[in-house]
Coordinates of C-alpha atoms in Angstrom, one line a residue:
X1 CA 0.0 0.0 0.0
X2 CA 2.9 2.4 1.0
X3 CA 4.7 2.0 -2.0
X4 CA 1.4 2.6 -3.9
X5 CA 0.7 5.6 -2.4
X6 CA 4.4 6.5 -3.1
X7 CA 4.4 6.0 -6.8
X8 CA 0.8 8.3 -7.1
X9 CA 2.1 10.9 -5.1
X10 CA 5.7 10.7 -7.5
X11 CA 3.4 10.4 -10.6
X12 CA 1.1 13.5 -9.6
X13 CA 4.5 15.7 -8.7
X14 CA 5.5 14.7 -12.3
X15 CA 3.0 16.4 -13.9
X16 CA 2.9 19.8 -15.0
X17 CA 1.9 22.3 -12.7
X18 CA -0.7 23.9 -14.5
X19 CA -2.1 20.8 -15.5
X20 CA -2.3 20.2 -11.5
X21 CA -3.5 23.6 -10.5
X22 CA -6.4 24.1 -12.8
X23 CA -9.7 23.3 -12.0
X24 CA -11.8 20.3 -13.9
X25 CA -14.0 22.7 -15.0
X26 CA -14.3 26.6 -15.0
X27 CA -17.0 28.9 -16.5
X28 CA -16.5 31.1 -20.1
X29 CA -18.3 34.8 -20.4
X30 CA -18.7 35.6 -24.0
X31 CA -19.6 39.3 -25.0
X32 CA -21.3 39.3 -28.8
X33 CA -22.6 41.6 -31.6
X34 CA -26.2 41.4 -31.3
X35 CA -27.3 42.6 -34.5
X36 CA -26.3 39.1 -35.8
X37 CA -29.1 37.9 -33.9
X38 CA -27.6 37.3 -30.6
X39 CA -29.1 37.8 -27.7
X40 CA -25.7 39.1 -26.1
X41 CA -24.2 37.6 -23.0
X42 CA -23.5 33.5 -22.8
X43 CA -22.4 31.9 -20.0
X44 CA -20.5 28.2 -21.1
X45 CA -19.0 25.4 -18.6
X46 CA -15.4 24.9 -19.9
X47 CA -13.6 21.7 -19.5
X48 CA -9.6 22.0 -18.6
X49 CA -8.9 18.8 -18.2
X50 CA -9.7 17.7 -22.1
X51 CA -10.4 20.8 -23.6
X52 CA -14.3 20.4 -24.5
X53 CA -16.3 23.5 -24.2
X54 CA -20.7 22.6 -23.6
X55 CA -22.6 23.0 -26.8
X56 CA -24.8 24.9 -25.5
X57 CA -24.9 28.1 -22.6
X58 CA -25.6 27.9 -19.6
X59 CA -26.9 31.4 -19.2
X60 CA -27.8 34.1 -21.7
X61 CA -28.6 37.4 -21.4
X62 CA -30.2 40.0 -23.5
X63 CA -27.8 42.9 -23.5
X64 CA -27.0 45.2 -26.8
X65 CA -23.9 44.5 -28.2
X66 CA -21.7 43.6 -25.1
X67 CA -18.8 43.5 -27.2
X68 CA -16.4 44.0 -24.2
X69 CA -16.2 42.8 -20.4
X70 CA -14.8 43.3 -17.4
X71 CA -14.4 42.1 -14.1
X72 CA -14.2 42.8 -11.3
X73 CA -11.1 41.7 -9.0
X74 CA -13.4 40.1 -6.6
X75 CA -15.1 38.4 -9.1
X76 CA -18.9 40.0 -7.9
X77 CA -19.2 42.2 -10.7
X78 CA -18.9 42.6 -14.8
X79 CA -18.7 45.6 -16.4
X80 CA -19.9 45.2 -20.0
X81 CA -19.6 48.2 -22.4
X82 CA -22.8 48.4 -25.4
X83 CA -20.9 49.2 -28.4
X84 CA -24.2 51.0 -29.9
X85 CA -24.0 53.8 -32.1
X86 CA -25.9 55.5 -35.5
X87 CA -27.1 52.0 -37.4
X88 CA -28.0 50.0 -34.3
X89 CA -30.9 49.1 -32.8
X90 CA -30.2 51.2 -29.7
X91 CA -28.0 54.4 -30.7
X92 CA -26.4 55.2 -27.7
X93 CA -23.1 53.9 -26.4
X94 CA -23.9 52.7 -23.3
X95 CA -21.7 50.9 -20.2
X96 CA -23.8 48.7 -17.5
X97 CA -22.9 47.0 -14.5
X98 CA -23.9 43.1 -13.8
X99 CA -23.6 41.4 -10.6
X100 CA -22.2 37.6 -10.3
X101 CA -23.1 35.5 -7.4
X102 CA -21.9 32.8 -6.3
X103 CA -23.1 30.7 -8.8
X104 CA -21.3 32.7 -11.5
X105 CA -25.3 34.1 -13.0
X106 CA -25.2 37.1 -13.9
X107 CA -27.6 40.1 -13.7
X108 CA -27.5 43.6 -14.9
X109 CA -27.9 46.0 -12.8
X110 CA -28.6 48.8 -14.9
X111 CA -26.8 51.1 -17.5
X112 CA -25.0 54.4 -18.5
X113 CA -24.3 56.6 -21.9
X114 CA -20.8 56.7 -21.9
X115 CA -21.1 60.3 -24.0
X116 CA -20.1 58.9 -27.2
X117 CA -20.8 56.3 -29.4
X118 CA -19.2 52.9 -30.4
X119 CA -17.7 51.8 -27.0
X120 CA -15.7 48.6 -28.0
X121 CA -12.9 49.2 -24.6
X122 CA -12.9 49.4 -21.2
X123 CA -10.8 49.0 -17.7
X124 CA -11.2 49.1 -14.6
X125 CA -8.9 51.7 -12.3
X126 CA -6.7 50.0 -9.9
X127 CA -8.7 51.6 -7.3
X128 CA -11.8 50.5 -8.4
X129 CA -13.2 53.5 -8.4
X130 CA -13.6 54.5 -11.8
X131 CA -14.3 52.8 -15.0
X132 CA -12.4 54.1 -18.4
X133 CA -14.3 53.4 -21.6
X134 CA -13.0 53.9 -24.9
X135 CA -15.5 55.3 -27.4
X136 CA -14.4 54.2 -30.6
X137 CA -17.1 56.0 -32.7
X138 CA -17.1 54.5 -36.2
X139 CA -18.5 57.8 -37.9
X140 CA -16.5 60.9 -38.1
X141 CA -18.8 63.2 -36.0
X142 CA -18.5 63.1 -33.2
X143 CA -15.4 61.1 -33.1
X144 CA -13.8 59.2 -30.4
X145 CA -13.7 59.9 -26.9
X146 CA -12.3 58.6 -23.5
X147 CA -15.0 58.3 -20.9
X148 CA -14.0 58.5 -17.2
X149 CA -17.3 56.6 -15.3
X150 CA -17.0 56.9 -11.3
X151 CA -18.5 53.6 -9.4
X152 CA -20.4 54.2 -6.4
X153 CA -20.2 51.9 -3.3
X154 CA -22.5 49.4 -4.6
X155 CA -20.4 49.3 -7.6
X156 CA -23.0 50.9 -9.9
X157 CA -21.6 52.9 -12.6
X158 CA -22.1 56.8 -11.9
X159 CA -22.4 59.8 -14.9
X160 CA -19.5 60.7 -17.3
X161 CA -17.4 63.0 -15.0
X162 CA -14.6 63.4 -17.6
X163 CA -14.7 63.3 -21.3
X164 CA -11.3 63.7 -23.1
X165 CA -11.1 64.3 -27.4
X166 CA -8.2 63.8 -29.6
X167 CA -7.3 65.0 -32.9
X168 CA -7.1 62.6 -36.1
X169 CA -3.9 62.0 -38.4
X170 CA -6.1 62.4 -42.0
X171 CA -3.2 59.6 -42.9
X172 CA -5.6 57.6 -44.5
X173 CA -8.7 59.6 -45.9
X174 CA -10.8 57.0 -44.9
X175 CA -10.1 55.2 -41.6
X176 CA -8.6 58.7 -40.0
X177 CA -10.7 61.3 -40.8
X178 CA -11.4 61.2 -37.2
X179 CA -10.1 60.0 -33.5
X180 CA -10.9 56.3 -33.1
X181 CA -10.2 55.5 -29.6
X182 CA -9.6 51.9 -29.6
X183 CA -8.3 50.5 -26.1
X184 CA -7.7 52.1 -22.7
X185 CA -5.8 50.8 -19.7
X186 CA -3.3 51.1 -16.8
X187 CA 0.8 50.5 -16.3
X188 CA 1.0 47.3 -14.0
X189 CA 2.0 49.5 -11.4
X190 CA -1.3 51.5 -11.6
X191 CA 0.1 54.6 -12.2
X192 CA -0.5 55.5 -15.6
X193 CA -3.4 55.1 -17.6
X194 CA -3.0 54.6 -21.5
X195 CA -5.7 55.4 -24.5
X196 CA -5.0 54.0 -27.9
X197 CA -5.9 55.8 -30.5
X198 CA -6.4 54.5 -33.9
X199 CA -7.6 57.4 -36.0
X200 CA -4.7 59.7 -34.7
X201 CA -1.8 57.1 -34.4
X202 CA -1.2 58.0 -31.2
X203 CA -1.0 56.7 -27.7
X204 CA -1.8 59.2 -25.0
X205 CA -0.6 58.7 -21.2
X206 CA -2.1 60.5 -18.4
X207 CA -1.0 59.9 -14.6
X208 CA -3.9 58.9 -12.5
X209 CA -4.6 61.0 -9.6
X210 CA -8.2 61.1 -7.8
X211 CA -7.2 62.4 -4.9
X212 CA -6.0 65.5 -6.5
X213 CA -9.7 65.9 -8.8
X214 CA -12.0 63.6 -8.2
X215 CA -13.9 64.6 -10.6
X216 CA -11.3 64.4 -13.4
X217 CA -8.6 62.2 -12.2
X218 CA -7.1 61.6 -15.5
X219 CA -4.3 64.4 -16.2
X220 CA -1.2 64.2 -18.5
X221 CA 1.6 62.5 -18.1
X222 CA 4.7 64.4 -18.1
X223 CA 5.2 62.8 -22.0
X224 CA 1.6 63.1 -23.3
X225 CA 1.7 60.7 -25.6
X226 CA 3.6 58.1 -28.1
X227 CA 3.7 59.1 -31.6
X228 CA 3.4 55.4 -34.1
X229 CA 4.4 55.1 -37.7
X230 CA 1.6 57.4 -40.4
X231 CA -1.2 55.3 -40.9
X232 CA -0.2 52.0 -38.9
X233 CA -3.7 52.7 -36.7
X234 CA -2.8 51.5 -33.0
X235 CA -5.2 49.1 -31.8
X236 CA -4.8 47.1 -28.1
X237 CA -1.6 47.6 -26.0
X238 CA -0.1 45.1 -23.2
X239 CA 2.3 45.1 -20.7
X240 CA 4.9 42.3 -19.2
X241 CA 4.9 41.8 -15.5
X242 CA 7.7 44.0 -15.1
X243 CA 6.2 47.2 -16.6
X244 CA 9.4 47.7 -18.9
X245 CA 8.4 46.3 -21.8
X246 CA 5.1 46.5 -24.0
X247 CA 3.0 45.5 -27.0
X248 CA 1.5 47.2 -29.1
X249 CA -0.9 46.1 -32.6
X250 CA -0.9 48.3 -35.4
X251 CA -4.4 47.6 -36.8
X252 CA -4.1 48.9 -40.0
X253 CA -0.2 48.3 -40.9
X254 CA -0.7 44.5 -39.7
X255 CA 2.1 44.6 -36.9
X256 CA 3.0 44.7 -33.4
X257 CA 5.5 47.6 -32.2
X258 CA 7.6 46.6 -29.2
X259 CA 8.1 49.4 -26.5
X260 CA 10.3 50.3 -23.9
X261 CA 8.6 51.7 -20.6
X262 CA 11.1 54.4 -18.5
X263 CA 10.7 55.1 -15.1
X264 CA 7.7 57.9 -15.6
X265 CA 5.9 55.9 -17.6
X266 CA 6.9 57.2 -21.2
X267 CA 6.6 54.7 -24.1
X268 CA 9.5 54.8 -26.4
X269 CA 9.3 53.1 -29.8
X270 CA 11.5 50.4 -30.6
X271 CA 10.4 48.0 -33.3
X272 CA 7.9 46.9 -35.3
X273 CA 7.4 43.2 -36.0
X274 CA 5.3 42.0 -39.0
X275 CA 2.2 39.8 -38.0
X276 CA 1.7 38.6 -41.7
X277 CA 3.9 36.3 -44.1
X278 CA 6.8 37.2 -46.1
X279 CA 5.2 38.3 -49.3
X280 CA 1.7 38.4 -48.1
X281 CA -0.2 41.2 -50.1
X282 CA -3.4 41.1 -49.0
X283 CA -5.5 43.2 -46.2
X284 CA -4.4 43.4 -42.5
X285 CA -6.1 43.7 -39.3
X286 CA -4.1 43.9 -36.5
X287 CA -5.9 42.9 -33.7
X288 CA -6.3 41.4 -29.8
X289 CA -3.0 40.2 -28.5
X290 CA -1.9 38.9 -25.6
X291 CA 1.0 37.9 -23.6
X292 CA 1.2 34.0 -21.9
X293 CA 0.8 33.9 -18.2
X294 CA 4.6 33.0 -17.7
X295 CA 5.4 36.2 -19.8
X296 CA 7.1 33.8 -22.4
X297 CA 4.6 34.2 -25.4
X298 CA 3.1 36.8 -27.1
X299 CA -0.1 35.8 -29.2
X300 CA -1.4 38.7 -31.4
X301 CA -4.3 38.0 -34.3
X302 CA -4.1 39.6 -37.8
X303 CA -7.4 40.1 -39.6
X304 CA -8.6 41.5 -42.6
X305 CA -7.3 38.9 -45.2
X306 CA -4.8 37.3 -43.4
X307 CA -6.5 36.1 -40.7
X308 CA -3.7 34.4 -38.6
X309 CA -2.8 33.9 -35.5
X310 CA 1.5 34.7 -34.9
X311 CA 3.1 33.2 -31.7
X312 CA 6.1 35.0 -30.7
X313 CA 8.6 34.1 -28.2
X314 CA 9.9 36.7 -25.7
X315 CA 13.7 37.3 -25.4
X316 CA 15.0 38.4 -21.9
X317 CA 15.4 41.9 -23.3
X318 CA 11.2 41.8 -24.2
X319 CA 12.0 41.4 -28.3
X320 CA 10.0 39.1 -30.5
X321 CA 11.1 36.3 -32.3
X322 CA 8.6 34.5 -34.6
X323 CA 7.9 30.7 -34.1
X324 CA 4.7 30.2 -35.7
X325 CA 1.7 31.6 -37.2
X326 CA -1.7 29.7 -36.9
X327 CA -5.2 30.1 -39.0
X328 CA -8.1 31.2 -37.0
X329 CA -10.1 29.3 -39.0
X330 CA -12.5 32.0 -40.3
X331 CA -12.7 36.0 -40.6
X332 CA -12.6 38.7 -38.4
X333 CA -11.1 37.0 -35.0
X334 CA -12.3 39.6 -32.9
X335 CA -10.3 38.0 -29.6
X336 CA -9.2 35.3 -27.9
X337 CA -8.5 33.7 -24.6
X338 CA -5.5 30.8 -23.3
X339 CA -7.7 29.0 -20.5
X340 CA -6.7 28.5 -16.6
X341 CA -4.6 25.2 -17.2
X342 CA -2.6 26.9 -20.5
X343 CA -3.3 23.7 -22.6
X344 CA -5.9 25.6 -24.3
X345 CA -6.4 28.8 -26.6
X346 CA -10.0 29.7 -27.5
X347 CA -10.7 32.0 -30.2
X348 CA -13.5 34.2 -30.8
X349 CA -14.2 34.2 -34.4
X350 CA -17.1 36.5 -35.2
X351 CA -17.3 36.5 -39.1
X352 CA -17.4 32.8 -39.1
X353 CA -20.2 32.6 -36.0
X354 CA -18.0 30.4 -33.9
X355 CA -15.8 29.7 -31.2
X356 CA -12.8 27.3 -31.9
X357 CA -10.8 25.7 -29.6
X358 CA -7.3 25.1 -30.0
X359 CA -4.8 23.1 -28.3
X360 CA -1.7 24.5 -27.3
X361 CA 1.9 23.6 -25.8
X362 CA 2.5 25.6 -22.4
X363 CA 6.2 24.7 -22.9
X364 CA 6.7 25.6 -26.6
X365 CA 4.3 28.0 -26.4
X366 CA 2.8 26.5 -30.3
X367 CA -0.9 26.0 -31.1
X368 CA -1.8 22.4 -31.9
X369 CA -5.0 21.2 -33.7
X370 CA -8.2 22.0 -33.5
X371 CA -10.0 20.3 -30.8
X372 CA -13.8 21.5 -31.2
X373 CA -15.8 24.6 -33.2
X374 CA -18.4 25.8 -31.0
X375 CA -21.3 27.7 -32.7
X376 CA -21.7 31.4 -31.6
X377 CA -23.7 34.4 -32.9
X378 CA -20.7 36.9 -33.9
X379 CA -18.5 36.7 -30.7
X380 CA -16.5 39.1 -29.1
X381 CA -15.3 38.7 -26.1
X382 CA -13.7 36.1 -23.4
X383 CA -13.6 36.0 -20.5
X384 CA -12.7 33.1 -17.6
X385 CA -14.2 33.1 -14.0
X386 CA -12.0 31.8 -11.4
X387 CA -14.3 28.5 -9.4

């Protein structure tokens, strides 16, 4: 019996520790487009242990156009922004506030204008006392827009308190005519709150401070922004643990720029890394990227013709080198998502109506096959609840 109980115990240490660590099964929010018919929210059960995501939802939710969520550190809220606007059913851009219980269901709570239209961003202030949406605003009037959104003690989202407006680059006559705000987020050190934006080629720093304006506690940073290459459109920007390094697509040039971080918080330009194949001609679509949990991996999805997936490993100095790019398997990946155990990458395909699961190599860091398509109204958004 001993020497029974010694050779499980040696066999379980043998494996890997994420395979030991994640639970058997953990539940998947998925933010949609609902003028494909949608009804907005899903709630699925996801399997870690062999990678099978339920059929079917658990939950759904009739929200417009949740195309982006977030939650809540304690895991009792989601913040979901509407990305509404001229065209849609419901024209306003809108953020609203869902609880969780216990049992992950969700229930909204109740919703704001966010004083622009388009929201497709949002994040959460380290404080939690605020939440920053990014109004991307697909029409040239009036443009995009950050929204500053103060949370109340029940967590309920409060008024626009602070509304800030950029200028467009007119690179492209089309795409820049106006400011497309596209993402918005915070330094890992919480002191410095980044807004992409698209239309301008620029990302804009401010330094966080409530306590000085509560009101507006957005002001500039000391450098006030990151100029990127004319017309390369800056989409979603992410930071390694150490706050040095960062990523960076350019939507509309179909790369990722690498960035240096200084003290202060200023982004400096360093490279630019193609996301598409040598001689590839078609269109690009930079889009979601994201780096591994180890920090060893960065995943970043081009669209627009491409429509790959590009694994980079990360060198000690935060470069890029290229070890594989992957299908999606359909157009217009909007985002994806590496699940709790890191055997897993799940993307959100919403041209092609479908989630597909793919497996992947936490020690290579390389997608495998394709282990299941899941069918989904035009999907957005991914997001994993801890058990």
């Amino acid at each position: 019996m001993f020497n029974l109980l010694k050779a499980t115990m040696l066999a379980i240490a043998a494996l890997p520790l994420a395979a030991v660590a994640a639970p058997a099964s953990v539940d998947l929010l998925v933010g949609s487009y609902t003028d494909s018919g949608s009804p907005g929210l899903y709630a699925y059960r996801f399997d870690t242990a062999s990678g099978r995501l339920d059929a079917q939802p658990w939950q759904t939710l009739r929200v417009d156009n949740p195309s982006w969520l977030v939650l809540s550190p304690d895991q009792t809220r989601v913040y979901a922004v509407s990305e509404n606007g001229p065209g849609a059913r419901d024209t306003v851009g809108r953020a609203g506030m869902l609880t969780l219980d216990a049992q992950h269901r969700l229930n909204l709570q109740g919703q704001v204008s966010t004083l622009g239209d388009h929201p497709t961003h949002a994040s959460l202030t380290p404080d939690g006392r605020y939440l920053l949406v990014a109004n991307y605003s697909v029409d040239t009037h009036p443009g995009g827009s950050l929204a500053v959104l103060p949370i109340d003690a029940q967590g309920r989202l409060q008024p626009v308190t602070q509304l800030l407006t950029y200028q467009a680059s007119h690179v492209d006559p089309e795409r820049q005519r106006s400011s497309h705000v596209h993402w918005v987020g915070f330094s890992p050190d919480g002191a410095t709150a980044y807004a992409s934006d698209l239309g301008g080629d620029r990302v804009y720093a401010y330094r966080y401070a409530p306590q000085a304006n509560a009101e507006r506690p957005l002001q500039p940073a000391p450098t006030p922004f990151l100029a990127l290459p004319p017309g390369s459109g800056p989409r979603h920007l992410t930071f390694d643990a150490s706050g040095r390094h960062a990523y960076l697509t350019l939507e509309m040039a179909g790369q990722v720029a690498v960035l240096d971080v200084d003290a202060q918080g200023a982004l400096r330009l360093r490279e630019v890394v193609n996301l598409f194949a040598p001689g590839f001609s078609g269109g690009n679509g930079g889009g979601a990227l994201h780096l591994s949990a180890d920090g060893r991996f960065l995943y970043a999805i081009n669209r627009g013709g491409d429509d790959h997936l590009a694994v980079f490993a990360v060198g000690a100095d935060g470069g890029l080198t290229l070890i594989q790019r992957r299908a999606t398997e359909g157009r217009q990946a909007r985002e994806f998502a590496i699940d709790p155990s890191g055997r897993f990458l799940l993307i959100a395909v919403q041209g092609a109506n479908r989630i597909v699961v793919l497996a992947r190599d936490p020690h290579t860091g390389k997608l495998g096959k394709t282990l299941q398509t899941v069918e989904v109204a035009a999907p957005s958004d991914l997001k994993f609840l801890r058990p």
